[in-house]
Coordinates of C-alpha atoms and ligand atoms in Angstrom, one line a residue:
M1 CA 0.0 0.0 0.0
K2 CA 1.1 3.6 -0.7
F3 CA 0.7 6.3 1.8
V4 CA 0.8 10.1 1.8
A5 CA 1.3 12.1 5.0
F6 CA 0.5 15.8 5.3
A7 CA 2.8 17.4 7.9
G8 CA 3.8 20.6 9.5
G9 CA 6.9 20.7 11.7
V10 CA 7.4 19.0 15.0
G11 CA 4.1 17.0 15.4
G12 CA 4.2 16.1 11.7
A13 CA 7.8 15.1 11.7
K14 CA 7.3 12.7 14.6
L15 CA 4.6 10.7 12.9
A16 CA 6.3 10.8 9.5
D17 CA 9.3 9.3 11.2
G18 CA 7.2 6.6 12.8
L19 CA 5.7 5.8 9.4
S20 CA 9.1 5.8 7.8
R21 CA 10.2 3.1 10.2
C22 CA 7.3 0.8 9.2
L23 CA 7.1 1.3 5.5
S24 CA 9.4 0.8 2.6
P25 CA 10.7 4.2 1.5
A26 CA 9.0 4.0 -1.9
D27 CA 5.6 3.7 -0.2
L28 CA 5.7 7.0 1.8
T29 CA 5.5 10.5 0.5
I30 CA 5.4 13.4 2.9
I31 CA 3.8 16.7 1.8
V32 CA 5.0 19.5 4.0
N33 CA 3.6 23.0 4.8
T34 CA 5.6 25.9 3.5
G35 CA 3.3 28.6 4.8
D36 CA 5.8 29.3 7.6
D37 CA 8.7 30.0 5.2
F38 CA 10.3 33.4 5.6
E39 CA 13.4 35.4 5.2
H40 CA 15.8 36.0 8.0
W41 CA 19.4 37.4 7.9
G42 CA 18.8 37.6 4.2
L43 CA 18.3 33.8 4.0
K44 CA 15.3 31.7 2.9
I45 CA 14.2 29.6 5.8
S46 CA 11.7 26.7 5.5
P47 CA 11.1 25.6 9.1
D48 CA 8.7 22.8 8.6
L49 CA 10.6 21.2 5.7
D50 CA 13.8 21.3 7.6
T51 CA 12.2 19.8 10.7
V52 CA 10.7 16.9 8.7
C53 CA 14.0 16.3 6.8
Y54 CA 16.3 16.6 9.8
T55 CA 13.9 14.2 11.7
L56 CA 13.8 11.6 8.9
A57 CA 17.6 11.8 8.5
G58 CA 18.2 11.3 12.2
L59 CA 19.8 14.8 12.4
A60 CA 17.1 16.5 14.5
N61 CA 17.7 17.7 18.0
P62 CA 15.7 15.3 20.2
E63 CA 15.2 17.8 23.0
T64 CA 13.5 20.5 20.9
G65 CA 12.2 18.6 18.0
W66 CA 13.5 21.3 15.7
G67 CA 17.0 22.3 14.6
R68 CA 20.0 20.0 14.5
V69 CA 21.4 17.6 17.1
N70 CA 25.0 18.4 18.3
E71 CA 24.5 22.0 17.1
S72 CA 26.9 24.8 17.8
W73 CA 25.9 28.5 17.9
Q74 CA 29.0 30.4 17.1
V75 CA 27.5 32.5 14.2
F76 CA 24.4 33.2 16.2
E77 CA 26.4 34.4 19.2
Q78 CA 28.5 36.7 17.0
V79 CA 25.4 38.1 15.3
Q80 CA 24.0 38.7 18.7
Q81 CA 27.2 40.5 19.9
L82 CA 27.0 42.8 16.9
G83 CA 23.5 43.8 17.8
G84 CA 21.9 41.8 15.0
E85 CA 18.5 40.1 14.9
D86 CA 18.4 37.3 17.5
W87 CA 14.7 36.5 18.0
F88 CA 15.0 33.5 15.7
R89 CA 17.7 31.1 16.6
V90 CA 19.8 29.6 13.8
G91 CA 22.5 27.1 14.7
D92 CA 25.8 26.7 12.7
Q93 CA 24.8 23.5 10.9
D94 CA 21.3 24.7 10.3
L95 CA 22.8 27.9 8.8
A96 CA 24.5 25.8 6.1
T97 CA 21.1 24.5 5.0
H98 CA 19.7 28.1 4.7
I99 CA 22.8 29.4 2.9
E100 CA 22.7 26.6 0.3
R101 CA 18.9 26.8 -0.1
T102 CA 19.1 30.6 -0.6
R103 CA 21.8 30.2 -3.2
R104 CA 19.8 27.7 -5.2
I105 CA 16.6 29.7 -5.0
K106 CA 18.4 32.8 -6.2
A107 CA 19.8 30.7 -9.1
G108 CA 16.2 29.9 -10.1
Q109 CA 15.9 26.4 -8.8
P110 CA 12.4 25.3 -7.6
L111 CA 12.1 24.5 -3.9
S112 CA 11.0 20.9 -4.7
H113 CA 14.3 20.3 -6.5
I114 CA 16.2 21.7 -3.6
V115 CA 14.3 19.4 -1.2
R116 CA 15.0 16.4 -3.4
D117 CA 18.7 17.1 -3.6
F118 CA 19.0 17.8 0.2
S119 CA 17.0 14.6 0.9
H120 CA 19.5 12.7 -1.2
A121 CA 22.4 14.3 0.5
W122 CA 20.9 13.4 3.9
N123 CA 20.1 9.8 2.8
I124 CA 16.4 10.2 3.2
G125 CA 14.7 7.4 1.2
Q126 CA 11.1 8.7 1.4
T127 CA 9.9 11.4 -0.9
V128 CA 9.5 14.7 0.8
L129 CA 7.7 17.4 -1.2
P130 CA 6.9 21.0 -0.3
M131 CA 3.2 21.7 -0.8
T132 CA 4.1 24.2 -3.5
D133 CA 7.1 25.8 -5.2
Q134 CA 5.5 29.2 -5.1
S135 CA 5.7 31.4 -2.1
V136 CA 2.8 31.3 0.4
A137 CA 3.0 33.3 3.6
T138 CA 0.9 32.7 6.6
F139 CA -0.4 35.8 8.5
V140 CA -2.1 35.8 11.8
D141 CA -4.6 38.7 12.6
T142 CA -4.5 39.4 16.3
V143 CA -6.5 41.5 18.7
E144 CA -3.6 43.3 20.4
K145 CA -1.0 43.6 17.6
G146 CA -3.0 43.6 14.4
E147 CA -1.8 41.3 11.6
L148 CA 1.5 39.6 12.2
S149 CA 3.6 37.5 9.9
F150 CA 3.6 33.9 11.1
Q151 CA 7.2 33.8 12.6
E152 CA 6.6 37.2 14.2
Y153 CA 3.5 35.8 15.9
F154 CA 5.0 32.3 16.6
V155 CA 8.6 33.1 17.7
H156 CA 8.9 36.8 18.3
Q157 CA 5.6 37.3 20.1
R158 CA 5.6 33.7 21.5
C159 CA 2.0 33.1 20.4
I160 CA 0.8 35.5 23.1
P161 CA -1.5 37.8 21.1
T162 CA -5.1 36.7 20.7
V163 CA -5.9 35.2 17.3
K164 CA -8.7 36.6 15.2
S165 CA -8.1 34.9 11.8
F166 CA -5.5 33.5 9.5
R167 CA -4.5 34.6 5.9
F168 CA -2.3 32.7 3.5
D169 CA -0.9 35.3 1.2
G170 CA -0.2 33.9 -2.3
I171 CA -2.3 30.8 -1.8
E172 CA -4.7 31.6 -4.7
N173 CA -1.9 31.5 -7.3
A174 CA 0.1 28.6 -5.7
Q175 CA 0.2 25.4 -7.7
P176 CA 0.9 22.0 -6.0
A177 CA 4.6 21.2 -6.3
P178 CA 5.4 18.6 -9.0
G179 CA 4.6 15.2 -7.7
V180 CA 2.0 16.3 -5.0
L181 CA -1.2 15.6 -6.9
E182 CA 0.3 12.4 -8.4
A183 CA 1.3 11.1 -5.0
I184 CA -2.2 11.8 -3.6
L185 CA -3.9 10.1 -6.6
M186 CA -1.7 7.0 -6.3
A187 CA -2.1 6.7 -2.5
D188 CA -4.2 4.1 -0.8
A189 CA -4.6 6.3 2.2
I190 CA -3.7 9.9 3.3
I191 CA -2.7 10.7 6.8
F192 CA -3.0 14.1 8.3
C193 CA -0.2 14.0 11.0
P194 CA -1.0 15.5 14.4
S195 CA 0.1 18.9 13.2
N196 CA -1.6 22.3 13.8
P197 CA -4.9 22.2 11.9
W198 CA -5.0 26.0 11.4
V199 CA -1.5 26.8 10.3
S200 CA 0.1 23.5 9.3
I201 CA -2.6 21.4 7.6
D202 CA -5.1 24.0 6.4
P203 CA -2.5 25.8 4.1
I204 CA -1.8 22.5 2.3
L205 CA -5.6 21.9 1.9
K206 CA -6.1 25.4 0.5
I207 CA -3.6 24.8 -2.4
K208 CA -5.5 24.6 -5.7
G209 CA -6.4 21.0 -6.7
I210 CA -5.5 19.3 -3.5
L211 CA -9.1 19.0 -2.1
S212 CA -10.4 17.6 -5.4
A213 CA -7.5 15.1 -5.5
L214 CA -8.4 14.0 -2.0
S215 CA -12.0 13.3 -2.9
G216 CA -13.1 9.7 -2.5
K217 CA -9.8 8.8 -0.7
K218 CA -9.4 7.2 2.7
I219 CA -8.2 10.0 4.9
I220 CA -7.1 9.6 8.5
A221 CA -6.4 12.6 10.7
V222 CA -4.5 12.2 14.0
S223 CA -5.4 14.6 16.8
P224 CA -2.7 17.0 17.9
I225 CA -5.0 17.7 20.9
I226 CA -5.0 15.3 23.9
G227 CA -7.2 15.9 26.9
G228 CA -8.1 19.4 25.6
Q229 CA -4.5 20.5 25.4
T230 CA -1.8 20.6 22.8
V231 CA 1.3 18.6 23.4
K232 CA 3.3 21.6 22.2
G233 CA 2.4 24.9 20.5
P234 CA -0.6 27.1 20.1
A235 CA -3.3 24.8 18.4
A236 CA -5.5 24.6 21.5
K237 CA -5.1 28.3 22.3
M238 CA -6.1 29.0 18.6
F239 CA -9.3 26.9 18.9
A240 CA -10.2 28.7 22.2
E241 CA -9.6 32.2 20.8
L242 CA -11.7 31.4 17.7
G243 CA -14.6 30.5 20.1
I244 CA -14.3 26.7 19.8
Q245 CA -13.7 24.5 22.9
P246 CA -10.4 22.8 22.2
S247 CA -10.7 19.0 22.1
A248 CA -10.0 16.1 19.8
L249 CA -13.7 16.4 18.8
A250 CA -13.1 20.0 17.7
V251 CA -10.2 18.8 15.5
A252 CA -12.4 16.0 14.0
K253 CA -15.2 18.6 13.3
H254 CA -12.6 20.9 11.7
Y255 CA -11.8 18.2 9.2
A256 CA -15.3 16.7 9.1
E257 CA -16.0 17.4 5.4
I258 CA -12.7 15.9 4.3
I259 CA -11.7 12.9 6.5
T260 CA -13.1 9.4 6.8
D261 CA -11.2 8.3 9.9
F262 CA -9.9 9.9 13.0
V263 CA -7.2 8.8 15.5
L264 CA -7.8 10.2 19.0
D265 CA -5.8 9.5 22.1
A266 CA -6.8 6.9 24.7
H267 CA -7.3 9.8 27.2
D268 CA -10.2 11.0 25.0
V269 CA -11.9 7.7 24.6
Q270 CA -15.2 9.2 25.9
L271 CA -15.4 11.3 22.6
T272 CA -15.7 8.3 20.3
G273 CA -19.5 8.4 20.3
D274 CA -19.5 12.1 19.3
I275 CA -17.0 11.4 16.5
E276 CA -19.2 8.6 15.2
K277 CA -22.2 10.9 15.2
I278 CA -20.5 13.3 12.8
G279 CA -19.9 10.4 10.4
I280 CA -16.2 9.8 11.1
R281 CA -14.8 6.4 12.1
P282 CA -12.9 6.9 15.4
H283 CA -9.8 4.9 16.3
V284 CA -8.5 5.1 19.9
L285 CA -4.7 4.8 20.2
N286 CA -1.9 6.1 22.4
T287 CA -0.8 9.1 20.3
L288 CA 1.7 10.8 22.6
M289 CA 5.1 10.3 21.0
I290 CA 7.9 10.9 23.5
S291 CA 10.3 8.2 22.3
I292 CA 11.2 6.9 18.9
E293 CA 9.4 3.6 19.9
D294 CA 6.2 5.7 20.6
R295 CA 6.4 7.0 17.0
Q296 CA 6.9 3.6 15.5
K297 CA 4.1 2.0 17.7
L298 CA 1.6 4.7 16.7
A299 CA 2.5 4.3 13.0
Q300 CA 2.3 0.5 13.3
N301 CA -1.1 0.6 15.0
M302 CA -2.4 3.0 12.3
L303 CA -1.1 0.8 9.5
H304 CA -2.8 -2.2 11.2
F305 CA -6.3 -0.7 10.9
M306 CA -5.6 0.9 7.6
K307 CA -4.6 -2.4 6.0
R308 CA -7.5 -4.2 7.7
D309 CA -10.3 -1.8 6.7
Ligands
GDP401 P1 5.1 23.0 14.1 O1 5.0 23.4 12.6 O2 6.5 22.7 14.5 O3 4.3 23.8 15.0 O4 4.5 21.5 14.2 P2 3.2 20.8 13.7 O5 2.1 21.8 13.2 O6 3.5 19.7 12.8 O7 2.8 20.2 15.1 C1 2.3 20.9 16.2 C2 1.2 20.1 16.9 O8 1.8 18.8 17.1 C3 0.8 20.6 18.2 O9 -0.6 21.0 18.1 C4 1.0 19.5 19.2 O10 0.0 19.3 20.1 C5 1.2 18.3 18.3 N1 2.0 17.3 18.8 C6 3.3 17.4 19.1 N2 3.8 16.2 19.6 C7 2.7 15.4 19.6 C8 2.6 14.0 20.0 O11 3.5 13.4 20.5 N3 1.3 13.5 19.9 C9 0.3 14.2 19.4 N4 -0.9 13.5 19.2 N5 0.4 15.4 19.0 C10 1.6 16.0 19.1
CA402 CA1 5.3 25.1 11.4

């Protein structure tokens, strides 16, 4: 069977890694959000793509889930000493990725080619695709600070301002990256990783052609919300600020028109009846991925029911 996973950064990368440990590389394609991409220090940064690739390559920092393991910070410290911008941390090895990506983009290479070449250099066997080669920029409209670019909201303002709405600049003209629609059409099942529904999965779903390619497919979303809370990041806070009680049920409802199946955590077993009522098949599993074994076990359990059903 062939699988496609939609992923943001940290939550997405963990499940993508679990799946990569259970499937042959040719059977897994990961489509990654690029709505967080931005320029910093004059460099093109693709945080979610890098998190997914570093994780699959075994190069990710296990403490943070983002950035590189055994990282050094000499450049960052020097920039800081010179009074430069230090609200977004860039390690020395990570910097090399951004320098080379920027050079290639300036030379006219599409992002999808760059990701393909980097994946090859990092010995990643799975296919990792950006959602699009065009630039799409997530903006967060907030009560206190007005509209903020995503990294300004996420890193600089530490997700404190109250969210009113989201905007994905450039999304109308963005085409799916080469291979994206083909992978979806070839897939036996699509998995929405436990990524942020608002700012990681929604941008992918809003790219032209993706929703219609998904139609009629078996689509399983994994809840990033456990016991009403996010494991990490602002997803639960976003639901609450948009007037929706944060829960796994809220996530299932968010995707209700699109998905066929939903994985919720064992802590939320009492929500299965409500999920069935909205016409989605619930699957209760342990979804908290602390260790590598947790990632693999969750992926294995998902594959078990996906192959059976
Ligand atoms: P980002 O782009 O780095 O913010 O990462 P994602 O959008 O891919 O993932 C963020 C979401 O992952 C958050 O809403 C977290 O609650 C969720 N998440 C992180 N770790 C886990 C985990 O181990 N299990 C589950 N179910 N969700 C997780
Ligand atoms: Ca992200």
